Amino acid sequence: MAYQSIGTSIQSFQQSIDHILETTANLSEKTIRCNPTEEEWSIMQILSHIAEAIPYWLGEVETVVATPGSKWGRGLQDPARLAAVTDTEKLSVDEVLKQVDELKYKVESGLGKLDEETLSKESPHRNFAKFGNKPVSYIVDHFIDDHVSGHYDQIKRNLSKIK
C-alpha cells in the first residue's frame, strides 16, 4: 500500500511537471521572463526555483532516510534558494526547461525505492521545532509534490495577468 502511495506521489509530481512543460512550451521568451508585478516572480524565476528546489528536497529526503532523526529543511532566505530566482535573465530558457523535465526521472529514482517503514521515519525541521517531528512522507508530499503543483498554479496565474 505504501508503494502505491509513493507511486501516486511520484505520478502526481510528474504530471505537474508535464503540465508546466506543456503550458510553457509555446510561450515567447518575453512572456516567460515577464514579472506580472514587482512582487511576483516571472515564469522563468519559477522554473529556475523548481530546478533548484526539487534536488534540494530530494537531498533532504536522502539525509533523513540515511540518518533518521537528523534535522531537515531550510528558510526562505537560504542562499541557494535566493540565487535561483536572482539574475535569471542570464539563464537559458531551453536549459532551465530541460532541467525541469529531468526532475521527473530524478524524483522517480530518488523516491521510487522508499517503502512504508522508511516513509514513516520522523525527523525534526531545523527551523520549526515547535511543530514536532515529521515523517519522510511529509517532506515528499509537501515539499516535492504539492510544492510543484503550487508552482504550476502560480504559472497559470501569471499567464492570466500577462495576457
PDB file of C-alpha atoms in Angstrom:
ATOM      1  CA  MET A   1       0.000   0.000   0.000  1.00  0.00           C
ATOM      2  CA  ALA A   2       2.817   2.455   0.777  1.00  0.00           C
ATOM      3  CA  TYR A   3       4.337   1.634  -2.581  1.00  0.00           C
ATOM      4  CA  GLN A   4       1.141   2.845  -4.244  1.00  0.00           C
ATOM      5  CA  SER A   5       1.245   5.927  -2.044  1.00  0.00           C
ATOM      6  CA  ILE A   6       4.793   6.828  -3.071  1.00  0.00           C
ATOM      7  CA  GLY A   7       3.933   5.775  -6.612  1.00  0.00           C
ATOM      8  CA  THR A   8       0.959   8.122  -6.538  1.00  0.00           C
ATOM      9  CA  SER A   9       3.151  10.955  -5.227  1.00  0.00           C
ATOM     10  CA  ILE A  10       5.703  10.363  -7.981  1.00  0.00           C
ATOM     11  CA  GLN A  11       2.992  10.204 -10.646  1.00  0.00           C
ATOM     12  CA  SER A  12       1.357  13.381  -9.349  1.00  0.00           C
ATOM     13  CA  PHE A  13       4.715  15.177  -9.369  1.00  0.00           C
ATOM     14  CA  GLN A  14       5.457  14.016 -12.904  1.00  0.00           C
ATOM     15  CA  GLN A  15       2.033  15.160 -14.089  1.00  0.00           C
ATOM     16  CA  SER A  16       2.613  18.605 -12.586  1.00  0.00           C
ATOM     17  CA  ILE A  17       5.964  18.815 -14.383  1.00  0.00           C
ATOM     18  CA  ASP A  18       4.316  17.731 -17.641  1.00  0.00           C
ATOM     19  CA  HIS A  19       1.619  20.399 -17.174  1.00  0.00           C
ATOM     20  CA  ILE A  20       4.295  23.034 -16.548  1.00  0.00           C
ATOM     21  CA  LEU A  21       6.237  21.994 -19.640  1.00  0.00           C
ATOM     22  CA  GLU A  22       3.103  21.889 -21.818  1.00  0.00           C
ATOM     23  CA  THR A  23       1.998  25.298 -20.552  1.00  0.00           C
ATOM     24  CA  THR A  24       5.364  26.932 -21.186  1.00  0.00           C
ATOM     25  CA  ALA A  25       6.275  25.121 -24.425  1.00  0.00           C
ATOM     26  CA  ASN A  26       4.935  27.712 -26.849  1.00  0.00           C
ATOM     27  CA  LEU A  27       5.374  30.840 -24.779  1.00  0.00           C
ATOM     28  CA  SER A  28       7.621  33.599 -26.041  1.00  0.00           C
ATOM     29  CA  GLU A  29      10.795  34.289 -24.140  1.00  0.00           C
ATOM     30  CA  LYS A  30       9.373  37.719 -23.338  1.00  0.00           C
ATOM     31  CA  THR A  31       6.340  36.131 -21.660  1.00  0.00           C
ATOM     32  CA  ILE A  32       8.491  33.644 -19.738  1.00  0.00           C
ATOM     33  CA  ARG A  33      10.695  36.450 -18.417  1.00  0.00           C
ATOM     34  CA  CYS A  34       7.894  38.908 -17.626  1.00  0.00           C
ATOM     35  CA  ASN A  35       7.099  39.688 -13.984  1.00  0.00           C
ATOM     36  CA  PRO A  36       3.329  40.229 -13.632  1.00  0.00           C
ATOM     37  CA  THR A  37       4.019  42.694 -10.810  1.00  0.00           C
ATOM     38  CA  GLU A  38       7.127  43.850  -8.967  1.00  0.00           C
ATOM     39  CA  GLU A  39       6.310  41.482  -6.102  1.00  0.00           C
ATOM     40  CA  GLU A  40       5.700  38.375  -8.221  1.00  0.00           C
ATOM     41  CA  TRP A  41       8.184  36.001  -9.790  1.00  0.00           C
ATOM     42  CA  SER A  42       8.382  35.612 -13.543  1.00  0.00           C
ATOM     43  CA  ILE A  43       7.736  32.188 -15.032  1.00  0.00           C
ATOM     44  CA  MET A  44      11.494  31.952 -15.552  1.00  0.00           C
ATOM     45  CA  GLN A  45      12.084  32.563 -11.848  1.00  0.00           C
ATOM     46  CA  ILE A  46       9.505  29.897 -11.011  1.00  0.00           C
ATOM     47  CA  LEU A  47      11.149  27.404 -13.378  1.00  0.00           C
ATOM     48  CA  SER A  48      14.612  28.168 -12.027  1.00  0.00           C
ATOM     49  CA  HIS A  49      13.323  27.821  -8.474  1.00  0.00           C
ATOM     50  CA  ILE A  50      11.809  24.408  -9.264  1.00  0.00           C
ATOM     51  CA  ALA A  51      15.068  23.285 -10.918  1.00  0.00           C
ATOM     52  CA  GLU A  52      16.963  24.213  -7.737  1.00  0.00           C
ATOM     53  CA  ALA A  53      14.412  23.285  -5.063  1.00  0.00           C
ATOM     54  CA  ILE A  54      13.482  19.744  -6.028  1.00  0.00           C
ATOM     55  CA  PRO A  55      17.069  18.404  -5.975  1.00  0.00           C
ATOM     56  CA  TYR A  56      17.469  20.168  -2.624  1.00  0.00           C
ATOM     57  CA  TRP A  57      14.403  18.398  -1.190  1.00  0.00           C
ATOM     58  CA  LEU A  58      15.469  15.069  -2.672  1.00  0.00           C
ATOM     59  CA  GLY A  59      18.757  15.568  -0.818  1.00  0.00           C
ATOM     60  CA  GLU A  60      16.877  16.279   2.401  1.00  0.00           C
ATOM     61  CA  VAL A  61      14.890  13.047   1.953  1.00  0.00           C
ATOM     62  CA  GLU A  62      18.132  11.169   1.325  1.00  0.00           C
ATOM     63  CA  THR A  63      19.643  12.642   4.504  1.00  0.00           C
ATOM     64  CA  VAL A  64      16.750  11.785   6.821  1.00  0.00           C
ATOM     65  CA  VAL A  65      16.455   8.298   5.314  1.00  0.00           C
ATOM     66  CA  ALA A  66      20.176   7.677   5.865  1.00  0.00           C
ATOM     67  CA  THR A  67      20.183   9.277   9.334  1.00  0.00           C
ATOM     68  CA  PRO A  68      16.707   9.208  10.911  1.00  0.00           C
ATOM     69  CA  GLY A  69      16.276  11.984  13.438  1.00  0.00           C
ATOM     70  CA  SER A  70      18.603  14.364  11.614  1.00  0.00           C
ATOM     71  CA  LYS A  71      17.304  17.874  11.072  1.00  0.00           C
ATOM     72  CA  TRP A  72      15.932  18.839   7.664  1.00  0.00           C
ATOM     73  CA  GLY A  73      14.630  21.953   5.915  1.00  0.00           C
ATOM     74  CA  ARG A  74      15.720  25.494   5.173  1.00  0.00           C
ATOM     75  CA  GLY A  75      14.405  29.026   5.473  1.00  0.00           C
ATOM     76  CA  LEU A  76      13.163  31.444   2.837  1.00  0.00           C
ATOM     77  CA  GLN A  77      16.484  33.302   2.974  1.00  0.00           C
ATOM     78  CA  ASP A  78      18.570  30.251   2.041  1.00  0.00           C
ATOM     79  CA  PRO A  79      21.355  31.486  -0.308  1.00  0.00           C
ATOM     80  CA  ALA A  80      20.845  28.735  -2.933  1.00  0.00           C
ATOM     81  CA  ARG A  81      17.092  29.323  -2.943  1.00  0.00           C
ATOM     82  CA  LEU A  82      17.572  33.061  -3.424  1.00  0.00           C
ATOM     83  CA  ALA A  83      20.253  32.594  -6.090  1.00  0.00           C
ATOM     84  CA  ALA A  84      17.858  30.509  -8.179  1.00  0.00           C
ATOM     85  CA  VAL A  85      15.489  33.452  -8.579  1.00  0.00           C
ATOM     86  CA  THR A  86      18.101  36.203  -8.925  1.00  0.00           C
ATOM     87  CA  ASP A  87      19.639  37.254 -12.245  1.00  0.00           C
ATOM     88  CA  THR A  88      17.553  34.733 -14.180  1.00  0.00           C
ATOM     89  CA  GLU A  89      17.958  36.860 -17.311  1.00  0.00           C
ATOM     90  CA  LYS A  90      21.389  35.231 -17.610  1.00  0.00           C
ATOM     91  CA  LEU A  91      19.837  31.745 -17.791  1.00  0.00           C
ATOM     92  CA  SER A  92      18.826  29.953 -20.975  1.00  0.00           C
ATOM     93  CA  VAL A  93      15.095  29.212 -21.110  1.00  0.00           C
ATOM     94  CA  ASP A  94      15.731  25.973 -23.004  1.00  0.00           C
ATOM     95  CA  GLU A  95      18.335  24.813 -20.490  1.00  0.00           C
ATOM     96  CA  VAL A  96      16.116  25.531 -17.484  1.00  0.00           C
ATOM     97  CA  LEU A  97      13.166  23.748 -19.142  1.00  0.00           C
ATOM     98  CA  LYS A  98      15.458  20.758 -19.762  1.00  0.00           C
ATOM     99  CA  GLN A  99      16.471  20.767 -16.078  1.00  0.00           C
ATOM    100  CA  VAL A 100      12.808  20.854 -15.042  1.00  0.00           C
ATOM    101  CA  ASP A 101      11.985  17.951 -17.377  1.00  0.00           C
ATOM    102  CA  GLU A 102      14.862  15.887 -15.954  1.00  0.00           C
ATOM    103  CA  LEU A 103      13.348  16.241 -12.481  1.00  0.00           C
ATOM    104  CA  LYS A 104      10.712  13.649 -13.407  1.00  0.00           C
ATOM    105  CA  TYR A 105      13.412  10.993 -13.598  1.00  0.00           C
ATOM    106  CA  LYS A 106      15.360  12.262 -10.596  1.00  0.00           C
ATOM    107  CA  VAL A 107      12.254  12.124  -8.407  1.00  0.00           C
ATOM    108  CA  GLU A 108      11.345   8.655  -9.620  1.00  0.00           C
ATOM    109  CA  SER A 109      14.826   7.286  -8.988  1.00  0.00           C
ATOM    110  CA  GLY A 110      15.206   9.111  -5.677  1.00  0.00           C
ATOM    111  CA  LEU A 111      11.826   8.244  -4.199  1.00  0.00           C
ATOM    112  CA  GLY A 112      10.698   5.106  -6.008  1.00  0.00           C
ATOM    113  CA  LYS A 113      12.589   2.767  -3.700  1.00  0.00           C
ATOM    114  CA  LEU A 114      11.101   4.136  -0.458  1.00  0.00           C
ATOM    115  CA  ASP A 115       8.909   1.725   1.481  1.00  0.00           C
ATOM    116  CA  GLU A 116       6.239   2.320   4.131  1.00  0.00           C
ATOM    117  CA  GLU A 117       8.662   1.932   7.022  1.00  0.00           C
ATOM    118  CA  THR A 118      11.101   4.426   5.522  1.00  0.00           C
ATOM    119  CA  LEU A 119       8.343   6.922   4.704  1.00  0.00           C
ATOM    120  CA  SER A 120       7.130   6.818   8.305  1.00  0.00           C
ATOM    121  CA  LYS A 121      10.529   7.636   9.893  1.00  0.00           C
ATOM    122  CA  GLU A 122      10.345  11.009  11.622  1.00  0.00           C
ATOM    123  CA  SER A 123      12.854  13.823  11.880  1.00  0.00           C
ATOM    124  CA  PRO A 124      12.655  17.447  13.099  1.00  0.00           C
ATOM    125  CA  HIS A 125      12.586  20.514  10.855  1.00  0.00           C
ATOM    126  CA  ARG A 126      15.649  22.630  11.620  1.00  0.00           C
ATOM    127  CA  ASN A 127      13.660  25.885  11.836  1.00  0.00           C
ATOM    128  CA  PHE A 128      10.315  24.793  13.220  1.00  0.00           C
ATOM    129  CA  ALA A 129      10.889  22.527  16.223  1.00  0.00           C
ATOM    130  CA  LYS A 130       7.569  23.706  17.655  1.00  0.00           C
ATOM    131  CA  PHE A 131       5.788  21.602  15.008  1.00  0.00           C
ATOM    132  CA  GLY A 132       7.453  18.430  16.208  1.00  0.00           C
ATOM    133  CA  ASN A 133       8.925  15.682  14.082  1.00  0.00           C
ATOM    134  CA  LYS A 134       7.575  14.963  10.609  1.00  0.00           C
ATOM    135  CA  PRO A 135       7.772  11.716   8.653  1.00  0.00           C
ATOM    136  CA  VAL A 136       9.674  11.407   5.389  1.00  0.00           C
ATOM    137  CA  SER A 137       6.294  11.216   3.628  1.00  0.00           C
ATOM    138  CA  TYR A 138       5.586  14.774   4.813  1.00  0.00           C
ATOM    139  CA  ILE A 139       8.676  16.066   3.012  1.00  0.00           C
ATOM    140  CA  VAL A 140       7.682  14.190  -0.149  1.00  0.00           C
ATOM    141  CA  ASP A 141       4.065  15.335  -0.065  1.00  0.00           C
ATOM    142  CA  HIS A 142       4.553  18.970   0.904  1.00  0.00           C
ATOM    143  CA  PHE A 143       7.966  19.990  -0.382  1.00  0.00           C
ATOM    144  CA  ILE A 144       8.125  17.958  -3.580  1.00  0.00           C
ATOM    145  CA  ASP A 145       4.644  17.022  -4.862  1.00  0.00           C
ATOM    146  CA  ASP A 146       2.466  19.868  -3.507  1.00  0.00           C
ATOM    147  CA  HIS A 147       5.299  22.357  -3.997  1.00  0.00           C
ATOM    148  CA  VAL A 148       5.491  21.802  -7.750  1.00  0.00           C
ATOM    149  CA  SER A 149       1.720  21.648  -8.107  1.00  0.00           C
ATOM    150  CA  GLY A 150       1.504  25.038  -6.390  1.00  0.00           C
ATOM    151  CA  HIS A 151       4.071  26.484  -8.769  1.00  0.00           C
ATOM    152  CA  TYR A 152       2.066  25.190 -11.729  1.00  0.00           C
ATOM    153  CA  ASP A 153      -0.910  27.143 -10.362  1.00  0.00           C
ATOM    154  CA  GLN A 154       1.387  30.166  -9.951  1.00  0.00           C
ATOM    155  CA  ILE A 155       2.419  29.927 -13.613  1.00  0.00           C
ATOM    156  CA  LYS A 156      -1.245  29.849 -14.671  1.00  0.00           C
ATOM    157  CA  ARG A 157      -1.957  32.924 -12.500  1.00  0.00           C
ATOM    158  CA  ASN A 158       0.983  34.729 -14.070  1.00  0.00           C
ATOM    159  CA  LEU A 159      -0.306  33.989 -17.547  1.00  0.00           C
ATOM    160  CA  SER A 160      -3.764  35.269 -16.675  1.00  0.00           C
ATOM    161  CA  LYS A 161      -2.204  38.572 -15.586  1.00  0.00           C
ATOM    162  CA  ILE A 162       0.192  38.894 -18.530  1.00  0.00           C
ATOM    163  CA  LYS A 163      -2.209  38.158 -21.390  1.00  0.00           C
TER     164      LYS A 163
END
